[in-house]
Every structure is written in C-alpha cells, then in structure tokens.
Amino acid sequence: MHDFFCHEDWTDLLAYQSFTLEDAKRMKSLANLLDKHTSETFALFLEELKKVGEEQPIEENEFRKYMSTFWNAERNREYVSSIVDFFQMLLSYRYSPARLMAALNKIHLFWMRVVLSQLTFFSRKRSVLLETLQRAANFDKLILMEVSLRNVIEVLSQGSVRKFV
C-alpha cells in the first residue's frame, strides 16, 4: 500500500461516504449495460492519450482491470489503493494529469451517452443511473487529482532537498 495512506487527511478525503449500497447495485447494472462496450471504451481512452504522440504503453488487460474495479468494487481503501496504482502506472509513463483527466472525461461521457441511448429505461431510472455514474466518475477524478498533486509535491520536495545537499 502507498505510504501516503498513513496520513489521516488522505483517507478521510477519500472515505466517500455518499456512495451508498444502492449506488453499488446500480454500478453493477451499469456494468452489465456497458460491458459490451469495453473494447470501444479502451480505444477511446487510448485515442485521447495518443493526442500527445505517445505510444501505447498501457495494456488492454490493465485497462480492463481498472474497469472491473470501477464497476464492481466497493468504494473503500482497497478501491482507492487499486485506482491509485492504476493512475501511478499511467503517470509513470509520463502522461500529464491533464491528458489523463481528458481521457477519463472522454470515456465517462461515452458511457453517459450509452445510458442515455437506452430508450427502454424510464427517464427517472436513466437519471438515477446517470447520477450514480457521475458520482463514481467524479470520485476517480478526485483520486487522480490527489495522486497528481502528491506526485508534484514529492518531485518538488526532492528538488529542494537536492539543492541543500
């Protein structure tokens, strides 16, 4: 587990108590609806990452693991640890936090369009599913911002230490 999980501010920030058991059930419903779009989702994610001209350093199985966690895991410390690992891996490939955020936004919007296209859902059910999806997406974006900020702080603090050594 990451050493910054020892800090109460980090775990308190990510306690995410507003994600309910009902939300977890809805996420499984969304997973069933969106599972057939996994390859397309991965392609959209890569398309956004490649806008900076990078090669494809991320394997589809790593992305599928992220998606499985996103759809099926309870929002707790283990979830946060898994998502932090995924984002750390992507940041280690030198993708900027802004590019990663753009890629997340792209896939989250794609998923929302798929949900909206389901005419068989009553409008209230679509709204509830979209709200749940938005909360889950925002949570992952919060984790990405926090990981990015901590990486910047770490790099800056190492630079400051080197100046005085």
Tab-separated table of N, CA, C and O in Angstrom, residues 1-5 10-11 14 65 69 74-89 139 143 147:
chain	number	residue	atom	x	y	z
A	1	MET	N	0.851	-1.174	0.000
A	1	MET	CA	0.000	0.000	0.000
A	1	MET	C	0.896	1.235	0.000
A	1	MET	O	2.006	1.209	0.499
A	2	HIS	N	0.394	2.299	-0.506
A	2	HIS	CA	1.177	3.514	-0.654
A	2	HIS	C	1.432	4.164	0.700
A	2	HIS	O	0.573	4.158	1.569
A	3	ASP	N	2.622	4.741	0.851
A	3	ASP	CA	2.975	5.313	2.141
A	3	ASP	C	2.094	6.498	2.515
A	3	ASP	O	1.895	6.775	3.675
A	4	PHE	N	1.512	7.187	1.544
A	4	PHE	CA	0.697	8.330	1.912
A	4	PHE	C	-0.687	7.921	2.408
A	4	PHE	O	-1.468	8.743	2.825
A	5	PHE	N	-1.000	6.617	2.423
A	5	PHE	CA	-2.249	6.181	3.016
A	5	PHE	C	-2.193	6.253	4.532
A	5	PHE	O	-3.213	6.170	5.185
A	10	TRP	N	-5.587	12.039	3.886
A	10	TRP	CA	-5.773	11.307	2.629
A	10	TRP	C	-6.932	10.324	2.751
A	10	TRP	O	-7.837	10.309	1.918
A	11	THR	N	-6.947	9.528	3.792
A	11	THR	CA	-8.010	8.537	3.929
A	11	THR	C	-9.342	9.200	4.249
A	11	THR	O	-10.380	8.743	3.776
A	14	LEU	N	-10.913	10.528	1.121
A	14	LEU	CA	-11.413	9.510	0.214
A	14	LEU	C	-12.364	8.511	0.869
A	14	LEU	O	-12.637	7.467	0.311
A	65	LYS	N	-8.852	-4.333	-16.037
A	65	LYS	CA	-8.793	-4.477	-14.577
A	65	LYS	C	-9.327	-3.208	-13.913
A	65	LYS	O	-10.094	-3.272	-12.952
A	69	THR	N	-12.752	-2.967	-11.614
A	69	THR	CA	-12.733	-2.352	-10.288
A	69	THR	C	-13.739	-1.214	-10.229
A	69	THR	O	-14.515	-1.098	-9.272
A	74	GLU	N	-16.380	-2.130	-4.056
A	74	GLU	CA	-16.890	-1.222	-3.043
A	74	GLU	C	-15.930	-0.041	-2.927
A	74	GLU	O	-14.708	-0.213	-3.012
A	75	ARG	N	-16.460	1.141	-2.733
A	75	ARG	CA	-15.620	2.347	-2.587
A	75	ARG	C	-15.085	2.376	-1.162
A	75	ARG	O	-15.754	2.810	-0.238
A	76	ASN	N	-13.868	1.863	-0.999
A	76	ASN	CA	-13.206	1.802	0.303
A	76	ASN	C	-11.702	1.970	0.088
A	76	ASN	O	-11.266	2.299	-1.015
A	77	ARG	N	-10.920	1.712	1.114
A	77	ARG	CA	-9.468	1.899	0.995
A	77	ARG	C	-8.849	0.985	-0.061
A	77	ARG	O	-7.922	1.377	-0.757
A	78	GLU	N	-9.342	-0.236	-0.164
A	78	GLU	CA	-8.810	-1.156	-1.175
A	78	GLU	C	-9.095	-0.619	-2.582
A	78	GLU	O	-8.255	-0.719	-3.476
A	79	TYR	N	-10.283	-0.062	-2.746
A	79	TYR	CA	-10.631	0.531	-4.041
A	79	TYR	C	-9.660	1.668	-4.349
A	79	TYR	O	-9.087	1.730	-5.431
A	80	VAL	N	-9.487	2.544	-3.388
A	80	VAL	CA	-8.597	3.691	-3.587
A	80	VAL	C	-7.191	3.211	-3.922
A	80	VAL	O	-6.558	3.708	-4.855
A	81	SER	N	-6.704	2.212	-3.201
A	81	SER	CA	-5.364	1.692	-3.450
A	81	SER	C	-5.229	1.165	-4.873
A	81	SER	O	-4.236	1.442	-5.562
A	82	SER	N	-6.221	0.430	-5.329
A	82	SER	CA	-6.195	-0.119	-6.682
A	82	SER	C	-6.200	0.992	-7.733
A	82	SER	O	-5.438	0.952	-8.707
A	83	ILE	N	-7.029	1.999	-7.542
A	83	ILE	CA	-7.129	3.097	-8.501
A	83	ILE	C	-5.864	3.951	-8.462
A	83	ILE	O	-5.366	4.391	-9.502
A	84	VAL	N	-5.318	4.146	-7.278
A	84	VAL	CA	-4.046	4.879	-7.167
A	84	VAL	C	-2.961	4.143	-7.943
A	84	VAL	O	-2.189	4.759	-8.683
A	85	ASP	N	-2.889	2.836	-7.802
A	85	ASP	CA	-1.895	2.052	-8.546
A	85	ASP	C	-2.043	2.262	-10.048
A	85	ASP	O	-1.050	2.444	-10.765
A	86	PHE	N	-3.283	2.226	-10.530
A	86	PHE	CA	-3.537	2.411	-11.956
A	86	PHE	C	-3.074	3.797	-12.410
A	86	PHE	O	-2.359	3.931	-13.407
A	87	PHE	N	-3.446	4.826	-11.662
A	87	PHE	CA	-3.059	6.185	-12.048
A	87	PHE	C	-1.553	6.405	-11.910
A	87	PHE	O	-0.944	7.083	-12.738
A	88	GLN	N	-0.943	5.823	-10.892
A	88	GLN	CA	0.512	5.921	-10.737
A	88	GLN	C	1.217	5.293	-11.937
A	88	GLN	O	2.204	5.816	-12.435
A	89	MET	N	0.703	4.153	-12.382
A	89	MET	CA	1.284	3.488	-13.544
A	89	MET	C	1.213	4.421	-14.754
A	89	MET	O	2.202	4.607	-15.464
A	139	PHE	N	-15.432	10.579	-8.310
A	139	PHE	CA	-14.570	10.017	-7.284
A	139	PHE	C	-13.214	9.636	-7.868
A	139	PHE	O	-12.162	9.958	-7.306
A	143	ILE	N	-9.430	11.143	-7.103
A	143	ILE	CA	-8.236	10.343	-6.806
A	143	ILE	C	-7.099	10.731	-7.742
A	143	ILE	O	-5.965	10.924	-7.302
A	147	VAL	N	-3.523	12.137	-6.484
A	147	VAL	CA	-2.285	11.430	-6.820
A	147	VAL	C	-1.347	12.359	-7.577
A	147	VAL	O	-0.142	12.416	-7.287
